[in-house]
PDB file of N, CA and C in Angstrom:
ATOM      1  N   MET A   1     -12.708  -8.768   9.221  1.00 56.00           N
ATOM      2  CA  MET A   1     -11.255  -8.736   9.323  1.00 56.00           C
ATOM      3  C   MET A   1     -10.720  -7.475   8.665  1.00 56.00           C
ATOM      4  N   SER A   2      -9.911  -6.756   9.372  1.00 79.00           N
ATOM      5  CA  SER A   2      -9.326  -5.518   8.856  1.00 79.00           C
ATOM      6  C   SER A   2      -8.179  -5.836   7.908  1.00 79.00           C
ATOM      7  N   ARG A   3      -8.157  -5.165   6.797  1.00 92.00           N
ATOM      8  CA  ARG A   3      -7.074  -5.327   5.831  1.00 92.00           C
ATOM      9  C   ARG A   3      -5.903  -4.453   6.250  1.00 92.00           C
ATOM     10  N   ILE A   4      -4.687  -4.981   6.096  1.00 95.00           N
ATOM     11  CA  ILE A   4      -3.492  -4.219   6.427  1.00 95.00           C
ATOM     12  C   ILE A   4      -2.895  -3.702   5.130  1.00 95.00           C
ATOM     13  N   ILE A   5      -2.767  -2.388   5.057  1.00 96.00           N
ATOM     14  CA  ILE A   5      -2.233  -1.743   3.868  1.00 96.00           C
ATOM     15  C   ILE A   5      -0.896  -1.108   4.224  1.00 96.00           C
ATOM     16  N   GLY A   6       0.141  -1.465   3.491  1.00 94.00           N
ATOM     17  CA  GLY A   6       1.451  -0.854   3.677  1.00 94.00           C
ATOM     18  C   GLY A   6       1.576   0.357   2.772  1.00 94.00           C
ATOM     19  N   VAL A   7       2.071   1.442   3.327  1.00 95.00           N
ATOM     20  CA  VAL A   7       2.189   2.694   2.579  1.00 95.00           C
ATOM     21  C   VAL A   7       3.590   3.261   2.773  1.00 95.00           C
ATOM     22  N   GLU A   8       4.212   3.671   1.675  1.00 92.00           N
ATOM     23  CA  GLU A   8       5.522   4.319   1.793  1.00 92.00           C
ATOM     24  C   GLU A   8       5.397   5.574   2.634  1.00 92.00           C
ATOM     25  N   GLN A   9       6.452   5.884   3.357  1.00 90.00           N
ATOM     26  CA  GLN A   9       6.444   7.001   4.301  1.00 90.00           C
ATOM     27  C   GLN A   9       6.109   8.338   3.652  1.00 90.00           C
ATOM     28  N   SER A  10       6.469   8.529   2.409  1.00 92.00           N
ATOM     29  CA  SER A  10       6.247   9.816   1.751  1.00 92.00           C
ATOM     30  C   SER A  10       4.791  10.031   1.319  1.00 92.00           C
ATOM     31  N   LEU A  11       3.944   9.021   1.489  1.00 95.00           N
ATOM     32  CA  LEU A  11       2.555   9.106   1.028  1.00 95.00           C
ATOM     33  C   LEU A  11       1.587   9.310   2.194  1.00 95.00           C
ATOM     34  N   SER A  12       1.865  10.304   3.021  1.00 94.00           N
ATOM     35  CA  SER A  12       1.052  10.516   4.222  1.00 94.00           C
ATOM     36  C   SER A  12      -0.394  10.878   3.899  1.00 94.00           C
ATOM     37  N   ASN A  13      -0.648  11.557   2.783  1.00 96.00           N
ATOM     38  CA  ASN A  13      -2.032  11.891   2.435  1.00 96.00           C
ATOM     39  C   ASN A  13      -2.831  10.633   2.124  1.00 96.00           C
ATOM     40  N   ILE A  14      -2.205   9.673   1.471  1.00 96.00           N
ATOM     41  CA  ILE A  14      -2.868   8.408   1.162  1.00 96.00           C
ATOM     42  C   ILE A  14      -3.037   7.596   2.444  1.00 96.00           C
ATOM     43  N   GLU A  15      -2.043   7.611   3.296  1.00 96.00           N
ATOM     44  CA  GLU A  15      -2.132   6.920   4.586  1.00 96.00           C
ATOM     45  C   GLU A  15      -3.332   7.437   5.386  1.00 96.00           C
ATOM     46  N   ASP A  16      -3.483   8.752   5.458  1.00 97.00           N
ATOM     47  CA  ASP A  16      -4.595   9.355   6.195  1.00 97.00           C
ATOM     48  C   ASP A  16      -5.940   8.969   5.586  1.00 97.00           C
ATOM     49  N   ALA A  17      -6.020   8.970   4.248  1.00 96.00           N
ATOM     50  CA  ALA A  17      -7.276   8.640   3.563  1.00 96.00           C
ATOM     51  C   ALA A  17      -7.659   7.181   3.797  1.00 96.00           C
ATOM     52  N   LEU A  18      -6.684   6.283   3.776  1.00 96.00           N
ATOM     53  CA  LEU A  18      -6.961   4.862   4.027  1.00 96.00           C
ATOM     54  C   LEU A  18      -7.424   4.640   5.464  1.00 96.00           C
ATOM     55  N   LYS A  19      -6.788   5.318   6.414  1.00 96.00           N
ATOM     56  CA  LYS A  19      -7.200   5.203   7.817  1.00 96.00           C
ATOM     57  C   LYS A  19      -8.634   5.694   7.993  1.00 96.00           C
ATOM     58  N   ALA A  20      -8.987   6.779   7.297  1.00 96.00           N
ATOM     59  CA  ALA A  20     -10.343   7.322   7.377  1.00 96.00           C
ATOM     60  C   ALA A  20     -11.379   6.335   6.843  1.00 96.00           C
ATOM     61  N   LYS A  21     -10.954   5.458   5.935  1.00 94.00           N
ATOM     62  CA  LYS A  21     -11.847   4.429   5.375  1.00 94.00           C
ATOM     63  C   LYS A  21     -11.870   3.161   6.219  1.00 94.00           C
ATOM     64  N   GLY A  22     -11.092   3.146   7.309  1.00 94.00           N
ATOM     65  CA  GLY A  22     -11.131   2.016   8.220  1.00 94.00           C
ATOM     66  C   GLY A  22     -10.050   0.966   8.021  1.00 94.00           C
ATOM     67  N   TYR A  23      -9.102   1.217   7.112  1.00 95.00           N
ATOM     68  CA  TYR A  23      -8.019   0.265   6.907  1.00 95.00           C
ATOM     69  C   TYR A  23      -6.945   0.432   7.973  1.00 95.00           C
ATOM     70  N   GLU A  24      -6.312  -0.669   8.333  1.00 96.00           N
ATOM     71  CA  GLU A  24      -5.140  -0.606   9.195  1.00 96.00           C
ATOM     72  C   GLU A  24      -3.954  -0.292   8.288  1.00 96.00           C
ATOM     73  N   VAL A  25      -3.184   0.715   8.629  1.00 97.00           N
ATOM     74  CA  VAL A  25      -2.087   1.164   7.772  1.00 97.00           C
ATOM     75  C   VAL A  25      -0.770   1.072   8.527  1.00 97.00           C
ATOM     76  N   ILE A  26       0.240   0.510   7.852  1.00 96.00           N
ATOM     77  CA  ILE A  26       1.588   0.508   8.406  1.00 96.00           C
ATOM     78  C   ILE A  26       2.521   1.148   7.382  1.00 96.00           C
ATOM     79  N   GLN A  27       3.583   1.746   7.867  1.00 94.00           N
ATOM     80  CA  GLN A  27       4.558   2.354   6.962  1.00 94.00           C
ATOM     81  C   GLN A  27       5.533   1.298   6.464  1.00 94.00           C
ATOM     82  N   LEU A  28       5.807   1.345   5.177  1.00 91.00           N
ATOM     83  CA  LEU A  28       6.747   0.405   4.575  1.00 91.00           C
ATOM     84  C   LEU A  28       8.160   0.939   4.715  1.00 91.00           C
ATOM     85  N   ARG A  29       8.992   0.177   5.389  1.00 89.00           N
ATOM     86  CA  ARG A  29      10.395   0.549   5.520  1.00 89.00           C
ATOM     87  C   ARG A  29      11.313  -0.487   4.876  1.00 89.00           C
ATOM     88  N   ASN A  30      10.810  -1.741   4.796  1.00 85.00           N
ATOM     89  CA  ASN A  30      11.625  -2.817   4.235  1.00 85.00           C
ATOM     90  C   ASN A  30      10.728  -3.962   3.772  1.00 85.00           C
ATOM     91  N   GLU A  31      11.357  -4.991   3.252  1.00 82.00           N
ATOM     92  CA  GLU A  31      10.618  -6.143   2.728  1.00 82.00           C
ATOM     93  C   GLU A  31       9.806  -6.850   3.805  1.00 82.00           C
ATOM     94  N   GLU A  32      10.326  -6.897   5.017  1.00 88.00           N
ATOM     95  CA  GLU A  32       9.605  -7.552   6.116  1.00 88.00           C
ATOM     96  C   GLU A  32       8.267  -6.861   6.384  1.00 88.00           C
ATOM     97  N   ASP A  33       8.238  -5.529   6.297  1.00 90.00           N
ATOM     98  CA  ASP A  33       6.979  -4.799   6.469  1.00 90.00           C
ATOM     99  C   ASP A  33       5.983  -5.204   5.387  1.00 90.00           C
ATOM    100  N   ALA A  34       6.460  -5.329   4.153  1.00 87.00           N
ATOM    101  CA  ALA A  34       5.585  -5.675   3.027  1.00 87.00           C
ATOM    102  C   ALA A  34       4.966  -7.058   3.213  1.00 87.00           C
ATOM    103  N   LYS A  35       5.681  -7.971   3.824  1.00 88.00           N
ATOM    104  CA  LYS A  35       5.170  -9.332   4.019  1.00 88.00           C
ATOM    105  C   LYS A  35       3.951  -9.371   4.937  1.00 88.00           C
ATOM    106  N   LYS A  36       3.783  -8.364   5.783  1.00 90.00           N
ATOM    107  CA  LYS A  36       2.663  -8.313   6.725  1.00 90.00           C
ATOM    108  C   LYS A  36       1.388  -7.754   6.092  1.00 90.00           C
ATOM    109  N   CYS A  37       1.490  -7.245   4.873  1.00 92.00           N
ATOM    110  CA  CYS A  37       0.403  -6.469   4.275  1.00 92.00           C
ATOM    111  C   CYS A  37      -0.469  -7.264   3.316  1.00 92.00           C
ATOM    112  N   ASP A  38      -1.724  -6.832   3.229  1.00 93.00           N
ATOM    113  CA  ASP A  38      -2.651  -7.373   2.231  1.00 93.00           C
ATOM    114  C   ASP A  38      -2.500  -6.636   0.910  1.00 93.00           C
ATOM    115  N   ALA A  39      -1.971  -5.416   0.966  1.00 93.00           N
ATOM    116  CA  ALA A  39      -1.692  -4.604  -0.222  1.00 93.00           C
ATOM    117  C   ALA A  39      -0.621  -3.586   0.151  1.00 93.00           C
ATOM    118  N   CYS A  40       0.126  -3.119  -0.860  1.00 93.00           N
ATOM    119  CA  CYS A  40       1.151  -2.101  -0.635  1.00 93.00           C
ATOM    120  C   CYS A  40       0.951  -0.941  -1.595  1.00 93.00           C
ATOM    121  N   ILE A  41       1.142   0.260  -1.077  1.00 94.00           N
ATOM    122  CA  ILE A  41       1.056   1.470  -1.882  1.00 94.00           C
ATOM    123  C   ILE A  41       2.449   2.075  -1.910  1.00 94.00           C
ATOM    124  N   ILE A  42       2.990   2.240  -3.107  1.00 91.00           N
ATOM    125  CA  ILE A  42       4.350   2.757  -3.255  1.00 91.00           C
ATOM    126  C   ILE A  42       4.370   3.920  -4.241  1.00 91.00           C
ATOM    127  N   THR A  43       5.484   4.653  -4.232  1.00 88.00           N
ATOM    128  CA  THR A  43       5.632   5.750  -5.189  1.00 88.00           C
ATOM    129  C   THR A  43       6.180   5.265  -6.519  1.00 88.00           C
ATOM    130  N   GLY A  44       6.685   4.054  -6.537  1.00 74.00           N
ATOM    131  CA  GLY A  44       7.236   3.501  -7.778  1.00 74.00           C
ATOM    132  C   GLY A  44       8.742   3.581  -7.828  1.00 74.00           C
ATOM    133  N   GLN A  45       9.305   4.616  -7.251  1.00 66.00           N
ATOM    134  CA  GLN A  45      10.748   4.788  -7.342  1.00 66.00           C
ATOM    135  C   GLN A  45      11.524   3.830  -6.456  1.00 66.00           C
ATOM    136  N   ASP A  46      10.888   3.283  -5.405  1.00 53.00           N
ATOM    137  CA  ASP A  46      11.585   2.389  -4.486  1.00 53.00           C
ATOM    138  C   ASP A  46      11.182   0.927  -4.661  1.00 53.00           C
ATOM    139  N   ARG A  47      10.500   0.607  -5.720  1.00 51.00           N
ATOM    140  CA  ARG A  47       9.962  -0.740  -5.914  1.00 51.00           C
ATOM    141  C   ARG A  47      11.049  -1.810  -5.771  1.00 51.00           C
ATOM    142  N   ASP A  48      12.158  -1.690  -6.484  1.00 52.00           N
ATOM    143  CA  ASP A  48      13.203  -2.703  -6.427  1.00 52.00           C
ATOM    144  C   ASP A  48      14.053  -2.593  -5.168  1.00 52.00           C
ATOM    145  N   VAL A  49      14.271  -1.390  -4.689  1.00 48.00           N
ATOM    146  CA  VAL A  49      15.086  -1.185  -3.498  1.00 48.00           C
ATOM    147  C   VAL A  49      14.468  -1.898  -2.295  1.00 48.00           C
ATOM    148  N   MET A  50      13.144  -1.831  -2.174  1.00 53.00           N
ATOM    149  CA  MET A  50      12.465  -2.434  -1.038  1.00 53.00           C
ATOM    150  C   MET A  50      12.176  -3.915  -1.254  1.00 53.00           C
ATOM    151  N   GLY A  51      12.446  -4.438  -2.442  1.00 52.00           N
ATOM    152  CA  GLY A  51      12.192  -5.846  -2.700  1.00 52.00           C
ATOM    153  C   GLY A  51      10.742  -6.153  -2.996  1.00 52.00           C
ATOM    154  N   ILE A  52       9.935  -5.129  -3.189  1.00 53.00           N
ATOM    155  CA  ILE A  52       8.511  -5.337  -3.392  1.00 53.00           C
ATOM    156  C   ILE A  52       8.212  -5.819  -4.814  1.00 53.00           C
ATOM    157  N   SER A  53       9.149  -5.637  -5.733  1.00 53.00           N
ATOM    158  CA  SER A  53       8.901  -6.110  -7.093  1.00 53.00           C
ATOM    159  C   SER A  53       8.915  -7.633  -7.144  1.00 53.00           C
ATOM    160  N   ASP A  54       9.571  -8.259  -6.179  1.00 54.00           N
ATOM    161  CA  ASP A  54       9.538  -9.709  -6.070  1.00 54.00           C
ATOM    162  C   ASP A  54       8.268 -10.103  -5.319  1.00 54.00           C
ATOM    163  N   PRO A  55       7.750 -11.286  -5.567  1.00 58.00           N
ATOM    164  CA  PRO A  55       6.475 -11.670  -4.932  1.00 58.00           C
ATOM    165  C   PRO A  55       6.630 -12.021  -3.448  1.00 58.00           C
ATOM    166  N   VAL A  56       6.786 -11.009  -2.604  1.00 63.00           N
ATOM    167  CA  VAL A  56       6.904 -11.242  -1.163  1.00 63.00           C
ATOM    168  C   VAL A  56       5.534 -11.248  -0.498  1.00 63.00           C
ATOM    169  N   MET A  57       4.498 -10.909  -1.251  1.00 68.00           N
ATOM    170  CA  MET A  57       3.149 -10.876  -0.709  1.00 68.00           C
ATOM    171  C   MET A  57       2.160 -11.271  -1.794  1.00 68.00           C
ATOM    172  N   ALA A  58       0.984 -11.704  -1.398  1.00 72.00           N
ATOM    173  CA  ALA A  58      -0.008 -12.169  -2.358  1.00 72.00           C
ATOM    174  C   ALA A  58      -0.865 -11.039  -2.924  1.00 72.00           C
ATOM    175  N   GLY A  59      -0.968  -9.927  -2.189  1.00 83.00           N
ATOM    176  CA  GLY A  59      -1.849  -8.844  -2.596  1.00 83.00           C
ATOM    177  C   GLY A  59      -1.227  -7.924  -3.628  1.00 83.00           C
ATOM    178  N   PRO A  60      -1.986  -6.896  -4.009  1.00 88.00           N
ATOM    179  CA  PRO A  60      -1.510  -5.979  -5.042  1.00 88.00           C
ATOM    180  C   PRO A  60      -0.466  -4.996  -4.527  1.00 88.00           C
ATOM    181  N   VAL A  61       0.387  -4.575  -5.436  1.00 89.00           N
ATOM    182  CA  VAL A  61       1.309  -3.471  -5.193  1.00 89.00           C
ATOM    183  C   VAL A  61       0.822  -2.350  -6.100  1.00 89.00           C
ATOM    184  N   ILE A  62       0.353  -1.267  -5.500  1.00 92.00           N
ATOM    185  CA  ILE A  62      -0.219  -0.157  -6.257  1.00 92.00           C
ATOM    186  C   ILE A  62       0.785   0.972  -6.315  1.00 92.00           C
ATOM    187  N   ASP A  63       1.135   1.370  -7.523  1.00 92.00           N
ATOM    188  CA  ASP A  63       2.039   2.500  -7.745  1.00 92.00           C
ATOM    189  C   ASP A  63       1.200   3.769  -7.714  1.00 92.00           C
ATOM    190  N   ALA A  64       1.402   4.600  -6.695  1.00 94.00           N
ATOM    191  CA  ALA A  64       0.590   5.797  -6.499  1.00 94.00           C
ATOM    192  C   ALA A  64       1.071   6.993  -7.316  1.00 94.00           C
ATOM    193  N   ASP A  65       2.134   6.814  -8.084  1.00 92.00           N
ATOM    194  CA  ASP A  65       2.679   7.920  -8.874  1.00 92.00           C
ATOM    195  C   ASP A  65       1.617   8.463  -9.827  1.00 92.00           C
ATOM    196  N   GLY A  66       1.279   9.735  -9.674  1.00 93.00           N
ATOM    197  CA  GLY A  66       0.295  10.381 -10.525  1.00 93.00           C
ATOM    198  C   GLY A  66      -1.151  10.148 -10.120  1.00 93.00           C
ATOM    199  N   LEU A  67      -1.383   9.433  -9.034  1.00 95.00           N
ATOM    200  CA  LEU A  67      -2.745   9.155  -8.576  1.00 95.00           C
ATOM    201  C   LEU A  67      -3.090  10.005  -7.361  1.00 95.00           C
ATOM    202  N   SER A  68      -4.352  10.356  -7.252  1.00 96.00           N
ATOM    203  CA  SER A  68      -4.817  11.049  -6.049  1.00 96.00           C
ATOM    204  C   SER A  68      -5.087   9.999  -4.972  1.00 96.00           C
ATOM    205  N   ALA A  69      -5.263  10.454  -3.743  1.00 96.00           N
ATOM    206  CA  ALA A  69      -5.593   9.539  -2.647  1.00 96.00           C
ATOM    207  C   ALA A  69      -6.892   8.801  -2.967  1.00 96.00           C
ATOM    208  N   ASN A  70      -7.850   9.493  -3.564  1.00 96.00           N
ATOM    209  CA  ASN A  70      -9.122   8.882  -3.952  1.00 96.00           C
ATOM    210  C   ASN A  70      -8.922   7.768  -4.973  1.00 96.00           C
ATOM    211  N   ASP A  71      -8.058   8.013  -5.961  1.00 97.00           N
ATOM    212  CA  ASP A  71      -7.765   6.997  -6.980  1.00 97.00           C
ATOM    213  C   ASP A  71      -7.192   5.744  -6.336  1.00 97.00           C
ATOM    214  N   VAL A  72      -6.273   5.933  -5.397  1.00 96.00           N
ATOM    215  CA  VAL A  72      -5.637   4.791  -4.723  1.00 96.00           C
ATOM    216  C   VAL A  72      -6.674   4.007  -3.928  1.00 96.00           C
ATOM    217  N   ILE A  73      -7.535   4.708  -3.199  1.00 95.00           N
ATOM    218  CA  ILE A  73      -8.580   4.036  -2.420  1.00 95.00           C
ATOM    219  C   ILE A  73      -9.498   3.235  -3.332  1.00 95.00           C
ATOM    220  N   GLN A  74      -9.858   3.796  -4.481  1.00 96.00           N
ATOM    221  CA  GLN A  74     -10.707   3.075  -5.422  1.00 96.00           C
ATOM    222  C   GLN A  74     -10.041   1.783  -5.891  1.00 96.00           C
ATOM    223  N   ARG A  75      -8.756   1.820  -6.144  1.00 95.00           N
ATOM    224  CA  ARG A  75      -8.033   0.617  -6.573  1.00 95.00           C
ATOM    225  C   ARG A  75      -7.959  -0.419  -5.458  1.00 95.00           C
ATOM    226  N   VAL A  76      -7.724   0.037  -4.238  1.00 94.00           N
ATOM    227  CA  VAL A  76      -7.680  -0.881  -3.096  1.00 94.00           C
ATOM    228  C   VAL A  76      -9.049  -1.539  -2.912  1.00 94.00           C
ATOM    229  N   GLU A  77     -10.107  -0.734  -2.925  1.00 94.00           N
ATOM    230  CA  GLU A  77     -11.455  -1.279  -2.709  1.00 94.00           C
ATOM    231  C   GLU A  77     -11.882  -2.195  -3.841  1.00 94.00           C
ATOM    232  N   LYS A  78     -11.482  -1.892  -5.063  1.00 93.00           N
ATOM    233  CA  LYS A  78     -11.806  -2.757  -6.199  1.00 93.00           C
ATOM    234  C   LYS A  78     -11.154  -4.126  -6.014  1.00 93.00           C
ATOM    235  N   TYR A  79      -9.949  -4.157  -5.504  1.00 91.00           N
ATOM    236  CA  TYR A  79      -9.250  -5.421  -5.298  1.00 91.00           C
ATOM    237  C   TYR A  79      -9.920  -6.259  -4.208  1.00 91.00           C
ATOM    238  N   PHE A  80     -10.338  -5.624  -3.123  1.00 86.00           N
ATOM    239  CA  PHE A  80     -10.859  -6.362  -1.972  1.00 86.00           C
ATOM    240  C   PHE A  80     -12.362  -6.620  -2.030  1.00 86.00           C
ATOM    241  N   HIS A  81     -13.069  -6.003  -2.952  1.00 82.00           N
ATOM    242  CA  HIS A  81     -14.537  -6.190  -2.980  1.00 82.00           C
ATOM    243  C   HIS A  81     -15.021  -6.801  -4.246  1.00 82.00           C
TER     244      HIS A  81
END
């Protein structure tokens, strides 16, 4: 089963890296998008605006601020494996 990872629009480098690892990636635009995801990658600045700080999903919300694409992938894989 493919994991669905939501990624904020400004994180295209992380989106590309996740796709290269075989994850299904969708862009996060609102709370409804987050509900479809197994994990969400955000910049941190929009956490409350998008409603992601509330438990709208069971998976992790990873703040990518200050992290490389590799760091984010390691956190995603650690959660799912």
